Coordinates of C-alpha atoms in Angstrom, one line a residue:
M21 CA 22.7 -19.6 -12.9
A22 CA 22.3 -23.1 -14.7
G23 CA 24.3 -23.7 -17.8
R24 CA 22.7 -24.5 -21.1
L25 CA 19.7 -26.7 -20.8
G26 CA 19.7 -28.1 -24.4
T27 CA 16.6 -28.5 -26.2
V28 CA 13.5 -27.3 -24.2
L29 CA 10.0 -27.9 -25.3
V30 CA 7.7 -25.1 -23.9
A31 CA 4.1 -26.6 -23.7
G32 CA 1.6 -23.9 -23.5
L33 CA 2.1 -20.2 -24.6
G34 CA 0.3 -18.3 -22.0
V35 CA 1.9 -15.4 -20.1
S36 CA 4.3 -17.8 -18.2
G37 CA 5.0 -19.9 -21.0
A38 CA 5.9 -17.1 -23.4
A39 CA 8.1 -15.5 -20.8
A40 CA 9.9 -18.9 -20.3
A41 CA 10.5 -19.2 -24.1
R42 CA 11.9 -15.5 -24.2
V43 CA 14.4 -16.1 -21.3
L44 CA 15.5 -19.5 -22.7
L45 CA 16.1 -18.0 -26.2
A46 CA 18.2 -15.2 -24.6
R47 CA 20.4 -17.8 -22.9
G48 CA 21.0 -19.5 -26.1
D49 CA 18.9 -22.8 -25.5
D50 CA 17.1 -24.5 -28.5
V51 CA 13.4 -23.8 -27.9
L52 CA 10.4 -25.6 -29.3
L53 CA 6.9 -24.5 -29.0
T54 CA 3.6 -26.4 -28.7
D55 CA 0.1 -25.5 -27.9
A56 CA -3.5 -26.4 -28.7
A57 CA -3.8 -23.4 -31.0
E58 CA -1.3 -20.9 -32.4
P59 CA -1.4 -17.7 -30.3
A60 CA -0.1 -14.5 -31.6
V61 CA 3.1 -14.6 -29.6
V62 CA 4.4 -17.5 -31.7
A63 CA 5.4 -15.1 -34.6
E64 CA 7.6 -13.1 -32.0
L65 CA 9.2 -16.3 -30.7
V66 CA 9.9 -17.8 -34.0
A67 CA 11.5 -14.7 -35.1
A68 CA 13.7 -14.8 -32.1
G69 CA 14.9 -18.4 -33.1
A70 CA 12.2 -20.6 -31.6
R71 CA 10.5 -23.5 -33.7
W72 CA 6.7 -23.8 -33.7
L73 CA 5.6 -27.4 -33.8
G74 CA 1.8 -26.9 -33.5
P75 CA -0.2 -29.2 -31.4
V76 CA 1.7 -32.4 -30.6
S77 CA 0.9 -35.5 -28.4
T78 CA 4.6 -36.7 -28.1
P79 CA 7.9 -34.9 -27.6
P80 CA 10.4 -34.8 -30.3
E81 CA 13.4 -37.3 -29.9
D82 CA 15.7 -34.4 -29.2
V83 CA 14.0 -32.8 -26.4
D84 CA 15.9 -32.7 -23.1
L85 CA 13.4 -30.8 -20.8
V86 CA 9.7 -29.8 -20.9
V87 CA 8.3 -26.6 -19.5
T88 CA 4.5 -27.0 -19.0
S89 CA 1.8 -24.4 -18.5
P90 CA 0.1 -24.6 -15.0
G91 CA -3.2 -25.0 -17.1
W92 CA -2.2 -28.4 -18.6
R93 CA -3.2 -31.3 -16.5
P94 CA -0.7 -34.1 -15.8
D95 CA -3.0 -36.5 -17.8
H96 CA -2.4 -34.5 -21.1
P97 CA -1.2 -36.9 -23.6
L98 CA 2.1 -34.9 -24.3
L99 CA 2.9 -34.9 -20.5
V100 CA 2.2 -38.6 -20.2
A101 CA 4.3 -39.3 -23.2
A102 CA 7.1 -37.2 -21.7
A103 CA 7.0 -39.0 -18.3
Q104 CA 7.1 -42.4 -20.1
R105 CA 10.2 -41.3 -21.9
G106 CA 11.7 -40.3 -18.7
L107 CA 11.9 -36.6 -19.6
E108 CA 11.6 -34.1 -16.8
V109 CA 8.7 -32.0 -16.9
V110 CA 8.7 -28.6 -14.8
G111 CA 6.7 -25.6 -14.5
E112 CA 7.9 -22.0 -15.1
P113 CA 8.4 -21.3 -11.3
E114 CA 10.8 -24.5 -11.2
L115 CA 12.5 -23.2 -14.2
A116 CA 12.9 -19.7 -12.7
W117 CA 14.5 -21.2 -9.5
R118 CA 17.0 -23.0 -11.5
L119 CA 17.9 -19.9 -13.5
R120 CA 18.2 -17.3 -10.6
A121 CA 20.9 -14.8 -11.2
P122 CA 23.4 -14.6 -8.4
G123 CA 23.4 -11.5 -6.2
P124 CA 25.9 -8.6 -6.2
D125 CA 29.6 -9.8 -6.3
G126 CA 28.4 -13.3 -7.0
G127 CA 26.6 -13.7 -3.8
E128 CA 23.3 -15.5 -3.2
P129 CA 20.4 -14.9 -5.4
A130 CA 17.4 -12.7 -4.3
P131 CA 15.4 -14.9 -1.6
W132 CA 11.9 -15.9 -2.3
Y133 CA 9.1 -15.4 0.4
A134 CA 6.3 -17.7 -0.9
V135 CA 2.7 -18.1 -0.3
T136 CA 0.2 -20.7 -1.4
G137 CA -3.2 -21.6 -0.3
T138 CA -6.7 -22.2 -1.7
N139 CA -7.9 -18.4 -1.1
G140 CA -6.0 -15.2 -0.1
K141 CA -2.7 -15.8 -2.1
T142 CA -2.9 -12.7 -4.1
T143 CA -3.8 -10.5 -1.3
T144 CA -1.2 -11.7 1.0
V145 CA 1.6 -11.7 -1.7
T146 CA 0.8 -8.0 -2.6
M147 CA 0.6 -7.2 1.1
L148 CA 4.0 -8.8 1.5
E149 CA 5.3 -6.8 -1.5
A150 CA 4.3 -3.5 0.2
V151 CA 5.7 -4.5 3.6
L152 CA 9.1 -5.5 2.1
Q153 CA 9.3 -2.3 0.3
A154 CA 8.5 -0.4 3.3
G155 CA 11.4 -2.1 4.9
G156 CA 13.6 -0.7 2.4
L157 CA 13.9 -3.7 0.2
R158 CA 13.7 -3.8 -3.6
A159 CA 10.8 -6.2 -3.6
V160 CA 8.4 -7.3 -6.3
A161 CA 5.3 -9.6 -6.4
A162 CA 5.8 -12.5 -9.0
G163 CA 4.6 -15.9 -10.0
N164 CA 0.8 -16.5 -10.1
V165 CA 0.5 -12.7 -9.5
G166 CA 2.3 -9.8 -11.2
R167 CA 5.2 -10.7 -13.4
P168 CA 6.4 -14.3 -14.4
L169 CA 9.1 -15.4 -12.0
V170 CA 11.4 -16.3 -14.8
E171 CA 11.5 -12.7 -16.0
V172 CA 12.0 -11.2 -12.4
V173 CA 14.9 -13.7 -11.3
T174 CA 16.8 -12.8 -14.6
A175 CA 16.2 -9.1 -14.5
R176 CA 19.1 -6.7 -14.2
D177 CA 19.6 -3.0 -13.9
A178 CA 21.6 -1.0 -16.3
D179 CA 24.7 -1.3 -14.1
G180 CA 24.3 -5.1 -14.3
R181 CA 23.1 -5.7 -10.8
P182 CA 20.0 -7.8 -10.2
S183 CA 16.9 -5.7 -10.2
F184 CA 15.4 -7.1 -7.0
D185 CA 16.8 -8.3 -3.5
A186 CA 13.6 -9.9 -2.3
I187 CA 10.7 -11.6 -4.2
A188 CA 7.3 -12.1 -2.9
V189 CA 6.1 -15.2 -4.6
E190 CA 2.5 -16.5 -5.1
L191 CA 2.3 -20.2 -6.3
S192 CA -0.7 -22.1 -7.1
S193 CA -1.1 -25.9 -6.5
F194 CA -0.8 -26.4 -10.4
Q195 CA 2.7 -24.6 -10.3
L196 CA 3.7 -26.5 -7.3
H197 CA 2.9 -29.9 -8.8
W198 CA 5.5 -29.3 -11.3
S199 CA 8.2 -28.1 -8.9
S200 CA 10.8 -30.0 -7.0
S201 CA 13.7 -28.0 -5.9
I202 CA 12.2 -24.5 -4.9
A203 CA 13.5 -23.7 -1.6
P204 CA 12.2 -20.3 -0.3
A205 CA 13.7 -18.4 2.6
A206 CA 10.3 -18.9 4.2
A207 CA 7.0 -20.2 3.0
A208 CA 3.4 -20.0 4.1
V209 CA 0.2 -22.1 3.5
L210 CA -2.8 -20.0 4.2
N211 CA -5.6 -22.5 4.0
V212 CA -6.4 -25.6 2.2
A213 CA -10.1 -26.3 1.2
D214 CA -11.7 -28.5 -1.4
D215 CA -10.8 -27.1 -4.9
H216 CA -9.2 -28.3 -8.1
V217 CA -9.6 -31.8 -7.2
D218 CA -10.7 -32.4 -10.9
W219 CA -7.1 -31.4 -11.9
H220 CA -5.0 -33.1 -9.1
G221 CA -7.2 -36.3 -8.9
S222 CA -7.8 -36.3 -5.3
F223 CA -8.0 -34.0 -2.2
D224 CA -4.9 -35.6 -0.8
A225 CA -2.9 -35.0 -3.9
Y226 CA -4.1 -31.4 -3.7
R227 CA -3.0 -31.1 -0.2
E228 CA 0.4 -32.7 -1.0
A229 CA 1.0 -30.1 -3.7
K230 CA 0.4 -27.3 -1.2
G231 CA 2.6 -28.9 1.4
R232 CA 5.2 -29.3 -1.2
L233 CA 6.2 -25.6 -0.8
L234 CA 7.2 -26.1 2.9
R235 CA 9.7 -29.0 2.5
L236 CA 12.9 -27.0 1.8
A237 CA 11.9 -23.8 3.5
P238 CA 13.7 -22.9 6.7
V239 CA 10.5 -21.4 8.2
A240 CA 7.1 -22.5 7.5
V241 CA 4.0 -20.3 8.4
G242 CA 0.4 -21.4 8.6
D243 CA -3.0 -20.3 9.9
A244 CA -3.7 -21.9 13.3
G245 CA -7.4 -21.7 12.5
D246 CA -7.1 -23.8 9.4
P247 CA -6.9 -27.5 10.2
V248 CA -5.1 -28.5 7.0
A249 CA -2.6 -25.6 6.9
S250 CA -1.9 -25.9 10.6
S251 CA -1.3 -29.8 10.3
L252 CA 1.1 -29.2 7.4
V253 CA 3.1 -26.6 9.4
A254 CA 3.1 -28.6 12.6
G255 CA 5.8 -31.1 11.5
H256 CA 8.2 -28.5 10.2
R257 CA 11.5 -27.9 12.0
H258 CA 10.6 -24.1 12.3
P259 CA 6.8 -23.8 12.5
V260 CA 5.2 -20.4 12.9
T261 CA 1.3 -19.9 13.2
V262 CA -0.8 -17.0 13.1
T263 CA -4.1 -16.7 15.1
L264 CA -7.0 -14.2 15.5
G265 CA -6.6 -14.6 19.2
E266 CA -4.0 -13.8 21.7
P267 CA -0.8 -15.1 20.3
Q268 CA 1.5 -17.6 22.2
R269 CA 5.1 -17.9 21.8
G270 CA 5.9 -18.7 18.3
Q271 CA 2.7 -17.1 17.0
L272 CA 1.5 -13.8 15.6
G273 CA -1.9 -12.8 16.7
V274 CA -4.3 -10.1 17.9
R275 CA -4.3 -8.4 21.3
A276 CA -6.4 -5.4 22.2
G277 CA -7.3 -4.6 18.7
A278 CA -3.7 -4.8 17.4
L279 CA -1.5 -7.2 15.5
V280 CA 1.4 -8.5 17.7
D281 CA 4.3 -10.5 16.9
R282 CA 5.4 -13.1 19.5
A283 CA 7.4 -15.3 17.0
F284 CA 10.2 -13.0 15.9
S285 CA 10.2 -10.4 18.6
A286 CA 13.2 -10.4 21.2
T287 CA 10.8 -9.5 24.0
P288 CA 8.6 -12.1 25.7
A289 CA 5.4 -10.0 25.4
G290 CA 6.0 -9.5 21.7
E291 CA 6.0 -6.2 19.5
L292 CA 2.9 -4.4 18.3
L293 CA 2.9 -4.2 14.5
V294 CA -0.2 -2.2 13.6
E295 CA -3.6 -1.4 14.9
L296 CA -6.4 -3.3 13.3
D297 CA -8.2 -0.1 12.7
A298 CA -5.3 1.2 10.6
L299 CA -5.8 -1.8 8.0
Q300 CA -7.6 -0.6 4.8
V301 CA -8.9 -4.2 3.9
R302 CA -11.8 -5.6 5.7
G303 CA -12.6 -9.0 7.4
P304 CA -11.1 -11.7 9.7
H305 CA -9.6 -13.4 6.5
N306 CA -7.7 -10.3 5.6
T307 CA -6.5 -10.0 9.2
V308 CA -5.0 -13.5 8.8
N309 CA -3.5 -12.5 5.3
A310 CA -1.8 -9.5 7.1
L311 CA -0.5 -11.7 9.8
V312 CA 1.0 -14.2 7.4
A313 CA 2.6 -11.3 5.3
A314 CA 4.0 -9.8 8.5
A315 CA 5.6 -13.2 9.6
L316 CA 7.2 -13.6 6.2
A317 CA 8.4 -10.0 6.2
R318 CA 9.9 -10.5 9.8
V319 CA 11.9 -13.5 8.3
A320 CA 13.2 -11.2 5.7
G321 CA 14.5 -8.8 8.6
V322 CA 11.8 -6.1 8.3
D323 CA 11.4 -4.3 11.6
A324 CA 8.1 -4.1 13.5
A325 CA 7.5 -0.3 12.6
A326 CA 8.1 -1.0 8.8
V327 CA 5.7 -4.0 8.9
G328 CA 3.1 -1.6 10.3
R329 CA 3.7 1.1 7.8
G330 CA 3.4 -1.4 5.0
L331 CA 0.2 -3.0 6.1
A332 CA -1.5 0.4 7.0
G333 CA -0.7 1.6 3.5
F334 CA -2.0 -1.4 1.7
R335 CA -5.4 -0.7 -0.1
G336 CA -6.1 -4.2 -1.5
G337 CA -6.7 -5.5 -4.9
A338 CA -9.6 -5.1 -7.3
H339 CA -12.5 -7.4 -6.8
R340 CA -11.4 -8.5 -3.4
N341 CA -13.8 -7.3 -0.8
V342 CA -13.8 -3.8 -2.0
L343 CA -16.4 -1.3 -1.1
V344 CA -17.5 0.1 -4.6
G345 CA -20.5 2.4 -3.3
S346 CA -23.0 3.4 -0.6
V347 CA -26.6 4.2 -1.6
D348 CA -29.2 5.1 1.0
G349 CA -27.4 3.6 4.0
V350 CA -26.6 0.4 2.1
D351 CA -23.0 -0.7 1.4
F352 CA -22.1 -2.4 -1.9
V353 CA -19.1 -4.7 -1.7
D354 CA -17.5 -6.5 -4.7
D355 CA -15.7 -9.7 -3.8
S356 CA -16.1 -11.2 -7.3
K357 CA -12.7 -13.0 -6.6
A358 CA -14.6 -15.3 -4.2
T359 CA -14.9 -18.0 -6.8
N360 CA -15.5 -20.8 -4.4
P361 CA -17.4 -21.6 -1.2
H362 CA -14.5 -21.3 1.1
A363 CA -13.6 -17.7 -0.2
A364 CA -17.2 -16.7 -0.2
G365 CA -17.5 -17.8 3.6
A366 CA -14.7 -15.8 4.5
S367 CA -16.2 -12.8 2.9
L368 CA -19.6 -13.2 4.3
A369 CA -18.1 -13.6 7.8
S370 CA -17.0 -10.0 7.5
Y371 CA -20.5 -8.5 7.7
P372 CA -23.2 -8.8 10.1
R373 CA -26.2 -8.6 7.9
V374 CA -25.9 -9.3 4.2
V375 CA -27.9 -9.4 0.9
W376 CA -25.9 -12.0 -0.9
I377 CA -25.4 -12.2 -4.6
A378 CA -24.3 -15.7 -5.5
G379 CA -24.0 -18.1 -8.2
G380 CA -22.3 -19.0 -11.4
L381 CA -20.4 -22.3 -12.2
L382 CA -19.9 -24.3 -8.8
K383 CA -17.6 -26.9 -10.5
G384 CA -19.2 -29.6 -8.4
A385 CA -18.5 -27.8 -5.0
D386 CA -20.7 -28.6 -2.1
V387 CA -22.4 -25.4 -0.9
D388 CA -24.4 -26.9 1.9
P389 CA -21.7 -26.2 4.7
L390 CA -21.3 -22.5 3.6
V391 CA -25.2 -21.8 3.4
A392 CA -25.7 -23.5 6.8
A393 CA -22.8 -21.4 8.3
V394 CA -23.8 -18.1 7.0
A395 CA -27.6 -18.4 7.2
P396 CA -27.9 -16.2 10.3
R397 CA -26.3 -13.2 8.5
L398 CA -28.5 -13.3 5.5
A399 CA -31.1 -10.5 4.9
G400 CA -31.8 -11.7 1.4
V401 CA -30.2 -13.6 -1.5
V402 CA -30.0 -12.8 -5.3
L403 CA -28.9 -15.9 -7.4
L404 CA -27.5 -16.0 -10.9
G405 CA -25.8 -18.3 -13.1
R406 CA -26.0 -21.8 -14.4
D407 CA -25.8 -23.6 -11.1
R408 CA -28.2 -21.2 -9.2
E409 CA -30.6 -24.0 -8.6
Q410 CA -28.1 -25.8 -6.4
L411 CA -27.7 -22.9 -4.4
A412 CA -31.4 -22.4 -4.2
R413 CA -32.0 -25.9 -2.8
S414 CA -29.3 -25.4 -0.2
L415 CA -31.0 -22.1 0.9
A416 CA -34.4 -24.0 1.0
R417 CA -32.8 -26.5 3.4
H418 CA -30.8 -24.1 5.6
A419 CA -32.2 -20.6 5.3
P420 CA -35.9 -21.3 4.2
S421 CA -37.1 -18.0 5.8
V422 CA -34.6 -15.8 3.9
P423 CA -36.1 -14.1 0.9
R424 CA -34.4 -14.8 -2.4
T425 CA -34.6 -13.7 -6.0
V426 CA -33.6 -15.6 -9.0
V427 CA -32.2 -13.9 -12.1
P428 CA -32.3 -16.4 -15.1
S429 CA -28.8 -16.5 -16.8
G430 CA -26.0 -18.9 -17.8
D431 CA -28.4 -21.7 -18.9
D432 CA -26.7 -22.6 -22.0
G433 CA -23.2 -22.9 -20.7
A434 CA -21.9 -20.3 -23.0
V435 CA -20.7 -16.8 -22.3
V436 CA -23.7 -14.4 -22.1
T437 CA -22.4 -11.5 -24.2
D438 CA -24.5 -9.0 -22.3
G439 CA -23.6 -9.9 -18.7
D440 CA -23.7 -6.3 -17.9
S441 CA -27.5 -6.2 -18.3
V442 CA -27.8 -9.6 -16.1
M443 CA -25.8 -7.7 -13.4
R444 CA -28.1 -4.6 -13.5
E445 CA -31.0 -6.7 -12.9
V446 CA -29.2 -8.7 -10.2
V447 CA -28.2 -5.3 -8.3
A448 CA -31.8 -3.9 -8.7
A449 CA -33.1 -7.1 -7.2
A450 CA -30.6 -6.8 -4.3
V451 CA -31.8 -3.1 -3.8
R452 CA -35.3 -4.3 -3.3
L453 CA -34.1 -6.8 -0.6
A454 CA -31.7 -4.5 1.4
R455 CA -32.5 -2.2 4.3
P456 CA -30.3 0.8 5.6
G457 CA -27.4 -0.8 7.5
D458 CA -27.1 -4.1 5.3
T459 CA -24.3 -4.9 3.0
V460 CA -25.1 -6.1 -0.6
L461 CA -22.1 -8.4 -1.2
L462 CA -21.0 -9.9 -4.5
A463 CA -19.3 -13.1 -3.3
P464 CA -20.5 -15.6 -5.7
A465 CA -18.9 -18.8 -4.4
A466 CA -18.6 -19.9 -8.1
A467 CA -16.7 -19.1 -11.3
S468 CA -17.9 -16.6 -13.6
M469 CA -17.6 -17.9 -17.1
D470 CA -21.2 -18.9 -17.7
V471 CA -22.3 -15.3 -17.8
F472 CA -19.2 -13.1 -17.8
T473 CA -15.9 -13.1 -19.4
D474 CA -14.0 -13.7 -16.1
Y475 CA -14.3 -12.7 -12.4
A476 CA -12.9 -9.1 -13.3
H477 CA -15.7 -8.6 -15.9
R478 CA -18.3 -9.7 -13.4
G479 CA -17.0 -7.3 -10.7
R480 CA -16.8 -4.4 -13.1
A481 CA -20.4 -5.0 -14.1
F482 CA -21.3 -5.0 -10.5
A483 CA -19.6 -1.7 -9.7
D484 CA -21.0 -0.1 -12.9
A485 CA -24.5 -1.2 -11.8
V486 CA -24.0 0.2 -8.4
R487 CA -22.8 3.5 -9.8
A488 CA -25.9 3.7 -12.1
L489 CA -28.0 3.7 -9.0
G490 CA -27.0 7.4 -8.4

């Protein structure tokens, strides 16, 4: 564990920032706090010895290190001023890496098995957690999902031993931008699509942030079907790829309806991990997620049988391609977490005939490639949200014969307090378009905050509206 860090300015007091401040205070570091507003947690941290500065645009002269929130863009005046002063700026994951507690008897700290990508990170990391635990490891999911890393790496049991011996880590591009020394035991890039360019400044910068995770990892895992992810992995000293087809040596893939490992198996033909039918999560994208989780677990020493048990027992997360009900022969699936076109496309590819519920805040994303690709699957479309007309124009170009209904919502750019009633109208419209055998799929390809509090509220409203159908 690192020695005293001196005076640390924690910029942004969300979950990760507050956790960083608590750990730094417990270590005896001097902690300064800043944010755009004064959150409730400030009182607790000040009582523990921190100093609240209020909003500031330049670091105080005595600051040695800045720990920034992943939500703060690099062009924030405070972070620009810190860079001009030559101050190091890190994110909470980088801080956690530097503060890792040694293992039993002073051995190596718990290894990280890390995942990034535009979509699928949370599902893959929680799958990985389940598989590591099935293999007998005291594992936990942390980072951009679950607990803050800085808490996990410093956690101790009553006997003083570290609480975990393996950590499944989700890292976003924002977090990776502020990281420099993280060296996971294995790292994976699931996919890289056009997203968060406004934050990073360009797609190349976004791609570079994702690829940063692989630089210091002994093993790099990527999806052979994603051109950017596969290119990032290709130049690595130990590349492993996953495929939905028959795996070659150095790959994990699918053979005769089962997941097979030909990357870490001692036998040339590979080892069977689990039958596809045993997985409780649907769709080709979730098969890729399972293969990546399996690859990382194999690096951790988990045997094939335990990998299979862990994957078969995994039920998936809320609002991620979850069947919430079936009414009159129509399935209703909540994938509210599909907040961009890439994620929505992966979800839509899971079903042969779909009534698609789409729309919200597109954040400048181009939906034409998505609509053109999924048009043959569409039995109907229900549009909502502020940017619904952009989707309507794309549907008119690429799926002109597909019936669609528009539900006015999100026009004023503010959160609509009765998003639940909007969703009831949306679901009623979808029912009118659906026929037995269809799937009504909430995969909006857009953010939710024009009509709902967040994607979880949107998903709950959808599930409630489906249950109300009887």
